[in-house]
CSV table of C-alpha atoms and ligand atoms in Angstrom, one decimal:
chain,number,residue,atom,x,y,z
A,1298,MET,CA,119.9,121.5,89.5
A,1299,SER,CA,121.7,121.3,92.9
A,1300,ALA,CA,125.0,119.5,92.9
A,1301,LEU,CA,127.0,118.4,95.9
A,1302,LEU,CA,130.7,117.7,95.7
A,1303,VAL,CA,132.4,115.4,98.3
A,1304,ASP,CA,135.9,116.6,97.9
A,1305,ASN,CA,139.4,116.0,99.4
A,1306,ILE,CA,138.9,112.3,99.8
A,1307,GLY,CA,142.2,110.6,100.8
A,1308,GLU,CA,141.0,107.0,100.0
A,1309,LEU,CA,137.8,106.3,98.2
A,1310,VAL,CA,136.4,102.8,98.2
A,1311,THR,CA,134.3,102.5,95.0
A,1312,ASN,CA,133.9,98.7,94.6
A,1313,GLY,CA,134.2,99.6,90.9
A,1314,VAL,CA,137.2,100.5,88.8
A,1315,GLY,CA,140.3,101.3,90.8
A,1316,GLU,CA,143.1,99.7,92.8
A,1317,GLY,CA,142.5,96.2,94.3
A,1318,PRO,CA,139.3,94.4,95.0
A,1319,LEU,CA,137.7,97.5,96.5
A,1320,GLY,CA,138.4,99.7,93.5
A,1321,ILE,CA,140.3,102.2,95.6
A,1322,ARG,CA,141.0,105.7,94.3
A,1323,ARG,CA,143.3,108.2,96.1
A,1324,ARG,CA,143.0,112.0,96.3
A,1325,ALA,CA,139.5,111.6,94.8
A,1326,ALA,CA,136.2,113.5,94.7
A,1327,VAL,CA,132.6,112.4,94.1
A,1328,LEU,CA,130.0,114.6,92.4
A,1329,ILE,CA,126.4,114.0,93.4
A,1330,GLU,CA,123.3,115.2,91.5
A,1331,GLU,CA,119.7,114.3,92.2
A,1332,GLY,CA,120.6,111.7,94.8
A,1333,ARG,CA,122.9,109.8,92.4
A,1334,VAL,CA,126.7,109.6,91.8
A,1335,ALA,CA,127.3,111.8,88.8
A,1336,TRP,CA,131.0,111.7,88.6
A,1337,VAL,CA,134.0,110.1,90.4
A,1338,GLY,CA,137.6,111.2,89.7
A,1339,PRO,CA,140.7,112.9,90.9
A,1340,ALA,CA,140.0,115.8,93.3
A,1341,ALA,CA,142.2,118.0,91.2
A,1342,TYR,CA,139.8,117.7,88.2
A,1343,ALA,CA,136.5,117.9,90.2
A,1344,PRO,CA,133.7,119.8,88.5
A,1345,ALA,CA,132.2,122.8,90.1
A,1346,ALA,CA,129.2,122.3,92.4
A,1347,ASP,CA,126.8,124.4,94.5
A,1348,ARG,CA,127.7,122.8,97.7
A,1349,ARG,CA,130.8,121.0,99.0
A,1350,VAL,CA,131.6,118.5,101.7
A,1351,ASP,CA,135.3,118.5,102.6
A,1352,ALA,CA,136.3,115.0,103.6
A,1353,GLY,CA,139.6,116.4,105.1
A,1354,GLY,CA,141.7,113.7,103.5
A,1355,ALA,CA,139.8,110.9,105.2
A,1356,ALA,CA,138.5,107.6,103.8
A,1357,VAL,CA,135.1,107.5,102.1
A,1358,LEU,CA,133.1,104.2,101.5
A,1359,PRO,CA,129.8,103.2,100.0
A,1360,GLY,CA,127.2,103.1,102.8
A,1361,PHE,CA,126.8,99.7,104.4
A,1362,VAL,CA,124.1,97.4,103.1
A,1363,ASP,CA,122.7,95.3,105.9
A,1364,SER,CA,120.8,92.6,104.2
A,1365,HIS,CA,119.5,90.8,107.3
A,1366,ALA,CA,117.7,92.5,110.2
A,1367,HIS,CA,114.7,91.8,112.4
A,1368,LEU,CA,113.7,95.2,113.6
A,1369,VAL,CA,109.9,94.9,114.1
A,1370,PHE,CA,109.5,93.6,117.6
A,1371,ALA,CA,108.7,94.5,121.1
A,1372,GLY,CA,110.3,93.6,124.4
A,1373,ASP,CA,113.8,92.9,125.5
A,1374,ARG,CA,115.7,89.6,126.1
A,1375,ALA,CA,118.6,90.8,128.1
A,1376,ALA,CA,117.9,88.3,130.8
A,1377,GLU,CA,118.1,85.4,128.3
A,1378,PHE,CA,121.4,86.8,127.1
A,1379,ALA,CA,122.8,86.9,130.6
A,1380,ALA,CA,121.6,83.3,131.2
A,1381,ARG,CA,123.4,82.2,128.0
A,1382,MET,CA,126.6,84.0,129.0
A,1383,ALA,CA,126.3,82.0,132.3
A,1384,GLY,CA,126.3,78.8,130.4
A,1385,GLU,CA,122.8,78.0,129.0
A,1386,PRO,CA,122.8,76.9,125.3
A,1387,TYR,CA,121.0,78.8,122.5
A,1388,THR,CA,118.1,76.9,121.0
A,1389,GLY,CA,116.1,79.6,119.2
A,1390,GLY,CA,113.2,79.0,121.5
A,1391,GLY,CA,113.2,82.5,122.9
A,1392,ILE,CA,111.6,83.8,119.6
A,1393,ARG,CA,108.2,82.9,121.1
A,1394,THR,CA,108.9,85.3,124.0
A,1395,THR,CA,109.2,88.1,121.5
A,1396,VAL,CA,106.1,87.0,119.6
A,1397,GLY,CA,104.0,87.5,122.8
A,1398,ALA,CA,105.4,91.0,123.4
A,1399,THR,CA,105.1,92.0,119.7
A,1400,ARG,CA,101.4,90.9,119.4
A,1401,ALA,CA,100.6,92.9,122.6
A,1402,ALA,CA,102.3,96.1,121.3
A,1403,THR,CA,100.6,98.9,119.5
A,1404,ASP,CA,101.5,100.0,116.0
A,1405,ASP,CA,103.1,103.1,117.3
A,1406,GLU,CA,105.3,101.1,119.8
A,1407,LEU,CA,106.5,98.9,117.0
A,1408,ARG,CA,107.1,101.8,114.7
A,1409,ALA,CA,109.1,103.6,117.4
A,1410,THR,CA,111.4,100.6,117.8
A,1411,VAL,CA,112.0,100.3,114.1
A,1412,ARG,CA,112.7,104.1,113.9
A,1413,ARG,CA,115.1,103.9,116.8
A,1414,LEU,CA,117.1,101.0,115.4
A,1415,ARG,CA,117.0,102.3,111.9
A,1416,GLY,CA,118.4,105.6,113.2
A,1417,GLU,CA,121.1,103.7,115.2
A,1418,ALA,CA,122.1,101.8,112.1
A,1419,LEU,CA,122.2,104.9,109.9
A,1420,ARG,CA,124.5,106.7,112.4
A,1421,GLN,CA,126.8,103.7,112.1
A,1422,GLY,CA,126.9,104.0,108.3
A,1423,THR,CA,124.1,101.7,107.2
A,1424,THR,CA,122.3,103.3,104.3
A,1425,THR,CA,120.4,100.3,103.0
A,1426,ILE,CA,118.7,97.8,105.3
A,1427,GLU,CA,116.5,94.8,104.9
A,1428,ILE,CA,113.8,94.4,107.5
A,1429,LYS,CA,111.9,91.1,108.2
A,1430,SER,CA,108.6,90.3,109.9
A,1431,GLY,CA,108.5,87.1,111.9
A,1432,TYR,CA,107.4,88.1,115.4
A,1433,GLY,CA,103.7,88.3,114.6
A,1434,LEU,CA,103.1,84.8,113.4
A,1435,ASN,CA,99.4,85.3,112.7
A,1436,VAL,CA,97.8,87.0,109.7
A,1437,ALA,CA,97.1,90.4,111.3
A,1438,ASP,CA,100.4,90.8,113.1
A,1439,GLU,CA,102.6,89.6,110.2
A,1440,ALA,CA,100.8,92.0,107.8
A,1441,ARG,CA,101.1,95.0,110.2
A,1442,SER,CA,104.8,94.2,110.8
A,1443,LEU,CA,105.5,94.4,107.1
A,1444,ARG,CA,103.4,97.5,106.7
A,1445,ILE,CA,105.5,99.2,109.3
A,1446,ALA,CA,108.7,97.8,107.9
A,1447,ALA,CA,107.8,99.2,104.5
A,1448,GLU,CA,107.7,102.7,106.0
A,1449,PHE,CA,111.5,102.4,106.5
A,1450,THR,CA,112.8,100.2,103.6
A,1451,GLU,CA,112.1,98.8,100.1
A,1452,ASP,CA,113.6,95.5,101.2
A,1453,THR,CA,110.9,94.0,103.3
A,1454,THR,CA,110.9,90.3,104.0
A,1455,PHE,CA,107.9,88.1,105.0
A,1456,LEU,CA,109.2,85.7,107.7
A,1457,GLY,CA,105.9,84.2,108.8
A,1458,ALA,CA,107.8,80.9,108.9
A,1459,HIS,CA,110.2,82.0,111.7
A,1460,VAL,CA,109.0,79.4,114.2
A,1461,VAL,CA,105.7,77.5,114.6
A,1462,PRO,CA,103.8,79.6,117.2
A,1463,ALA,CA,102.7,78.0,120.4
A,1464,GLU,CA,99.1,77.7,119.4
A,1465,TYR,CA,100.1,75.5,116.4
A,1466,ALA,CA,102.8,73.5,118.3
A,1467,ASP,CA,101.2,70.1,117.8
A,1468,ARG,CA,99.9,70.8,114.2
A,1469,PRO,CA,102.8,72.3,112.2
A,1470,ASP,CA,101.2,71.2,108.9
A,1471,ASP,CA,98.2,73.5,109.7
A,1472,TYR,CA,100.5,76.4,110.4
A,1473,VAL,CA,102.3,75.9,107.0
A,1474,GLY,CA,98.9,76.0,105.4
A,1475,LEU,CA,98.1,79.3,107.2
A,1476,VAL,CA,101.5,80.8,106.1
A,1477,CYS,CA,101.0,79.8,102.5
A,1478,GLY,CA,97.3,80.8,102.4
A,1479,PRO,CA,95.8,83.8,104.2
A,1480,MET,CA,99.1,85.0,105.8
A,1481,LEU,CA,100.9,85.2,102.5
A,1482,ALA,CA,98.0,86.9,100.9
A,1483,ALA,CA,98.0,89.6,103.6
A,1484,ALA,CA,101.7,89.9,103.6
A,1485,ALA,CA,102.7,89.9,100.0
A,1486,PRO,CA,101.5,93.4,99.1
A,1487,HIS,CA,104.0,94.8,101.6
A,1488,ALA,CA,106.9,92.4,100.9
A,1489,ARG,CA,109.7,92.1,98.4
A,1490,TRP,CA,111.1,88.8,99.8
A,1491,ILE,CA,110.1,85.6,101.6
A,1492,ASP,CA,112.3,83.9,104.1
A,1493,VAL,CA,112.0,80.7,106.2
A,1494,PHE,CA,114.0,79.6,109.3
A,1495,CYS,CA,115.0,76.1,108.0
A,1496,GLU,CA,116.4,74.5,111.1
A,1497,ARG,CA,115.7,71.7,113.5
A,1498,GLY,CA,113.1,73.1,115.9
A,1499,ALA,CA,111.8,75.5,113.3
A,1500,PHE,CA,110.8,74.3,109.7
A,1501,ASP,CA,112.1,71.2,108.0
A,1502,VAL,CA,113.1,71.1,104.4
A,1503,ASP,CA,109.8,70.0,103.0
A,1504,HIS,CA,107.9,72.7,104.8
A,1505,ALA,CA,110.5,75.3,103.8
A,1506,ARG,CA,110.3,74.3,100.2
A,1507,ALA,CA,106.5,74.5,100.2
A,1508,ILE,CA,106.4,77.9,101.8
A,1509,LEU,CA,109.1,79.4,99.6
A,1510,ALA,CA,107.5,78.0,96.5
A,1511,CYS,CA,104.2,79.7,97.5
A,1512,GLY,CA,106.1,83.0,97.9
A,1513,GLN,CA,107.8,82.6,94.5
A,1514,ALA,CA,104.4,82.0,92.9
A,1515,VAL,CA,103.2,85.4,94.0
A,1516,GLY,CA,106.4,87.1,92.9
A,1517,LEU,CA,108.5,87.3,96.1
A,1518,GLY,CA,112.2,86.7,96.0
A,1519,VAL,CA,113.6,83.9,98.1
A,1520,ARG,CA,116.1,84.1,101.0
A,1521,LEU,CA,116.6,81.6,103.7
A,1522,HIS,CA,117.9,81.2,107.3
A,1523,ALA,CA,120.0,78.0,106.9
A,1524,ASN,CA,122.6,75.8,108.6
A,1525,GLN,CA,122.9,78.1,111.7
A,1526,LEU,CA,122.6,75.6,114.5
A,1527,GLY,CA,123.7,72.5,112.8
A,1528,PRO,CA,124.2,70.8,109.4
A,1529,GLY,CA,121.1,70.4,107.2
A,1530,PRO,CA,119.6,70.7,103.8
A,1531,GLY,CA,118.8,74.5,104.0
A,1532,VAL,CA,121.7,75.8,101.9
A,1533,ARG,CA,121.1,73.3,99.1
A,1534,LEU,CA,117.4,74.1,99.1
A,1535,GLY,CA,118.3,77.8,98.7
A,1536,VAL,CA,120.5,77.0,95.7
A,1537,GLU,CA,117.8,74.8,94.3
A,1538,LEU,CA,115.2,77.6,94.4
A,1539,GLY,CA,117.6,80.3,93.2
A,1540,ALA,CA,117.6,82.1,96.5
A,1541,ALA,CA,119.3,85.5,96.4
A,1542,SER,CA,120.9,84.6,99.7
A,1543,VAL,CA,121.3,81.8,102.3
A,1544,ASP,CA,122.0,83.3,105.7
A,1545,HIS,CA,124.1,82.1,108.6
A,1546,CYS,CA,125.9,79.2,106.8
A,1547,THR,CA,127.6,78.2,110.0
A,1548,HIS,CA,127.6,74.4,109.5
A,1549,LEU,CA,128.4,73.5,105.9
A,1550,SER,CA,129.3,70.3,104.2
A,1551,ASP,CA,131.5,70.2,101.1
A,1552,ALA,CA,128.3,69.6,99.0
A,1553,ASP,CA,126.9,72.9,100.4
A,1554,VAL,CA,130.0,74.9,99.6
A,1555,ASP,CA,130.1,73.3,96.1
A,1556,ALA,CA,126.4,74.1,95.5
A,1557,LEU,CA,127.0,77.8,96.5
A,1558,ALA,CA,130.1,78.1,94.4
A,1559,SER,CA,128.3,76.7,91.4
A,1560,THR,CA,126.0,79.7,91.4
A,1561,ALA,CA,128.7,82.3,91.3
A,1562,VAL,CA,128.4,84.1,88.0
A,1563,ASP,CA,129.9,87.3,86.6
A,1564,TRP,CA,127.8,90.0,88.0
A,1565,THR,CA,128.4,92.3,85.0
A,1566,SER,CA,126.8,89.7,82.7
A,1567,GLY,CA,123.3,90.7,83.5
A,1568,THR,CA,120.6,89.2,85.7
A,1569,SER,CA,122.3,87.4,88.6
A,1570,THR,CA,121.4,84.0,89.7
A,1571,THR,CA,124.1,83.9,92.3
A,1572,THR,CA,123.1,82.7,95.7
A,1573,VAL,CA,125.1,84.7,98.2
A,1574,ALA,CA,126.3,83.3,101.5
A,1575,THR,CA,125.4,85.9,104.1
A,1576,LEU,CA,127.4,85.5,107.3
A,1577,LEU,CA,126.0,86.9,110.5
A,1578,PRO,CA,128.9,86.9,113.0
A,1579,GLY,CA,126.9,89.0,115.6
A,1580,ALA,CA,124.8,85.8,116.1
A,1581,GLU,CA,127.8,83.7,116.9
A,1582,PHE,CA,129.3,86.4,119.1
A,1583,SER,CA,126.0,86.8,121.1
A,1584,THR,CA,125.4,83.1,121.4
A,1585,ARG,CA,129.0,82.2,122.1
A,1586,SER,CA,129.0,79.8,119.1
A,1587,PRO,CA,131.7,78.8,116.6
A,1588,TYR,CA,131.9,81.3,113.7
A,1589,PRO,CA,131.2,80.2,110.1
A,1590,ASP,CA,134.2,79.3,108.0
A,1591,ALA,CA,134.4,82.4,105.8
A,1592,ARG,CA,137.8,81.4,104.3
A,1593,ARG,CA,136.5,78.1,103.0
A,1594,LEU,CA,133.6,79.9,101.2
A,1595,LEU,CA,135.8,82.7,99.8
A,1596,ASP,CA,138.5,80.2,98.7
A,1597,ALA,CA,135.8,78.2,96.9
A,1598,GLY,CA,134.7,81.3,95.0
A,1599,VAL,CA,131.4,81.8,96.9
A,1600,THR,CA,130.0,85.4,97.0
A,1601,VAL,CA,130.0,86.4,100.7
A,1602,ALA,CA,128.0,89.1,102.4
A,1603,LEU,CA,128.1,90.3,106.0
A,1604,ALA,CA,125.0,91.5,107.9
A,1605,THR,CA,124.0,92.2,111.5
A,1606,ASP,CA,121.0,89.8,112.0
A,1607,CYS,CA,119.9,92.6,114.4
A,1608,ASN,CA,117.2,91.0,116.6
A,1609,PRO,CA,116.4,91.0,120.3
A,1610,GLY,CA,117.4,87.4,121.0
A,1611,SER,CA,120.5,86.2,119.3
A,1612,SER,CA,122.3,89.3,117.9
A,1613,TYR,CA,121.2,92.7,119.3
A,1614,THR,CA,123.6,94.8,117.4
A,1615,SER,CA,122.9,97.2,114.5
A,1616,SER,CA,126.6,97.9,113.9
A,1617,MET,CA,128.1,96.8,110.6
A,1618,PRO,CA,131.5,98.1,111.7
A,1619,PHE,CA,131.3,95.6,114.6
A,1620,CYS,CA,130.5,92.8,112.2
A,1621,ILE,CA,133.4,93.8,110.0
A,1622,ALA,CA,135.8,93.7,112.9
A,1623,LEU,CA,134.4,90.2,113.9
A,1624,ALA,CA,134.7,88.9,110.4
A,1625,VAL,CA,138.4,90.0,110.2
A,1626,ARG,CA,139.4,88.9,113.7
A,1627,GLU,CA,137.3,85.8,114.2
A,1628,MET,CA,136.6,84.6,110.6
A,1629,ARG,CA,139.9,85.3,109.0
A,1630,MET,CA,138.5,87.6,106.3
A,1631,THR,CA,140.9,90.3,105.1
A,1632,PRO,CA,139.8,93.8,105.9
A,1633,ALA,CA,139.2,94.3,102.2
A,1634,GLU,CA,137.0,91.2,101.9
A,1635,ALA,CA,135.0,92.2,105.0
A,1636,VAL,CA,134.4,95.7,103.7
A,1637,TRP,CA,133.4,94.4,100.3
A,1638,ALA,CA,131.1,91.9,101.9
A,1639,ALA,CA,129.4,94.6,104.1
A,1640,THR,CA,128.8,96.9,101.0
A,1641,ALA,CA,128.8,95.3,97.6
A,1642,GLY,CA,128.2,91.8,99.0
A,1643,GLY,CA,125.1,93.0,100.9
A,1644,ALA,CA,123.8,94.6,97.7
A,1645,ARG,CA,124.2,91.3,95.8
A,1646,ALA,CA,122.4,89.5,98.6
A,1647,LEU,CA,119.5,91.9,97.9
A,1648,ARG,CA,120.0,91.6,94.1
A,1649,ARG,CA,120.6,95.4,93.9
A,1650,ASP,CA,123.1,97.1,91.6
A,1651,ASP,CA,122.2,100.7,92.7
A,1652,VAL,CA,123.8,100.5,96.2
A,1653,GLY,CA,127.0,99.1,97.7
A,1654,VAL,CA,129.1,100.8,95.0
A,1655,LEU,CA,130.2,104.4,94.3
A,1656,THR,CA,130.2,104.5,90.5
A,1657,PRO,CA,128.3,106.9,88.2
A,1658,GLY,CA,124.6,106.1,88.3
A,1659,ALA,CA,124.7,104.5,91.8
A,1660,ARG,CA,122.6,105.9,94.6
A,1661,ALA,CA,124.7,108.5,96.4
A,1662,ASP,CA,125.1,106.7,99.7
A,1663,LEU,CA,128.4,107.5,101.2
A,1664,VAL,CA,130.2,107.2,104.6
A,1665,VAL,CA,133.0,109.5,105.5
A,1666,LEU,CA,135.2,107.9,108.1
A,1667,ASP,CA,137.0,109.7,110.9
A,1668,ALA,CA,140.1,107.7,109.7
A,1669,PRO,CA,142.5,107.7,106.8
A,1670,SER,CA,141.7,104.2,105.6
A,1671,TYR,CA,138.9,101.6,105.5
A,1672,LEU,CA,141.4,99.4,107.4
A,1673,HIS,CA,140.6,101.2,110.6
A,1674,LEU,CA,137.1,99.7,110.7
A,1675,ALA,CA,138.7,96.4,111.8
A,1676,TYR,CA,141.9,97.9,113.2
A,1677,ARG,CA,140.0,100.1,115.7
A,1678,PRO,CA,137.0,98.0,116.8
A,1679,GLY,CA,134.3,99.6,118.9
A,1680,VAL,CA,135.4,103.1,118.1
A,1681,PRO,CA,132.9,105.5,116.5
A,1682,LEU,CA,134.6,106.1,113.2
A,1683,ILE,CA,131.6,107.1,111.2
A,1684,HIS,CA,132.1,110.8,110.8
A,1685,GLN,CA,129.4,111.6,108.3
A,1686,VAL,CA,126.7,109.7,106.4
A,1687,ILE,CA,125.2,110.9,103.1
A,1688,ARG,CA,122.1,109.0,102.0
A,1689,ASN,CA,120.4,109.6,98.6
A,1690,GLY,CA,122.7,112.5,98.2
A,1691,VAL,CA,121.5,114.1,101.5
A,1692,PRO,CA,123.9,114.7,104.4
A,1693,GLN,CA,122.3,113.1,107.4
B,2928,LIG,ZN1,117.8,86.2,111.2
C-alpha cells in the first residue's frame, strides 16, 4: 500500500480537533493512504511513508468546496458586464442569451468549457465543486448538460427552472409542467440535486414549491436560489422543504434569519437537517450590488457557506480565494469564518462529511499555500497563493 506523507506543515487547518474554530494544529503532518487521510499529528511523530511532500513550514488547508457553480454553458457576456459597469442594472435577463449559445454548442464545446473552468478552479484550490445545468431549458439540452457535468463531479444539480425560456414566455404553467414531467425524467438519472431560481422575473414560490417537490419525489436533494435581487419567500420555502442550502440570501427579513437559525443542529449528531445559507459575493461584486449581511446570519447561529456562483453573466470567477477576500473585506466575516465557510461550510451545503475537513477518514484533498497562514488568503487578495493541490491523495 502506497502512503504519502505531507510533512513540515507550519499551520494545519483541520476543521476538526485543534485550536480555535478551524481546528488548527502547528508543526503538523498528514499521512494519506488510498486517497484518504489516515493520520494527522505532530510532524515529530509522523509515521514512515513511501513518498513525502515537504510543505516547507507553510499553511495547509482542506481543499475548497465550491457548492454553487454554473459551468455548462457556451458564449461570453463580457459586453453585458461592461454595460452594467457603465450603469445598467442587473435583472437576470441575460440568462436567455447564454441559453441560445448553449443550445447551439456541440457536446465537445460544452465539455471543453467545463474542463477549462474545472481546471481553473482546481489550480485555485477547489477540490470539490457542484455543477448545475440551467442553460439548456429544454429536455435534450438539460439532460446533456447534466450528463457532461457528471463527467466532472458527483454533485450535479438539475436547474431546468433557471428562467422560463423565451418560447414559453406567455405560458409559464406549461413550462413548469415540462420541467416536472419529461425534463425531470431525463435529468434525474444524472443529477443529485434539484434547484430553482425563485425570484421575481424567474419562478414564483408556488411554481418553485411544485418543481422542488417533484424533484424530491424522485430522490433529488433540494437547493434554491433565493432572495438575491429582492426580499421574497424563497428562503422560507427552502427551510420548509428541508433544503440543504439556500443560496444568495442577499435580502433577508428577520423571519428568514429565524427560519434558517431554527434548522441549525449539531452536525455530529447524525443526519443533518440544517439548511445552510450559501453566500455568493462574486455575484454582488460583478453586479455592483449590496453584499449579503453575513454578520447577521453568523450572529444568529446560521451555518454559512461561501461559493463562487461561477457563471458567464453575474459572477464569472472560479476563485474561492477571491470570494474569501470579499467575504472578509466586504461582508465583515473574520478570516477564520470565511475559510471555514469555503471548506467545511461548503461541505455542509452539499451534505457531505467526507470533504471540507482534514481528519482521519476524510478524502485527502489538501491545499498547500505559499504562505505561513490561512490569514494570507484575505490579507493578500488577488495573489496566487495556492502552491500545491492534492486531490484524492494525488498531487495535481
Ligand atoms: Zn447561481
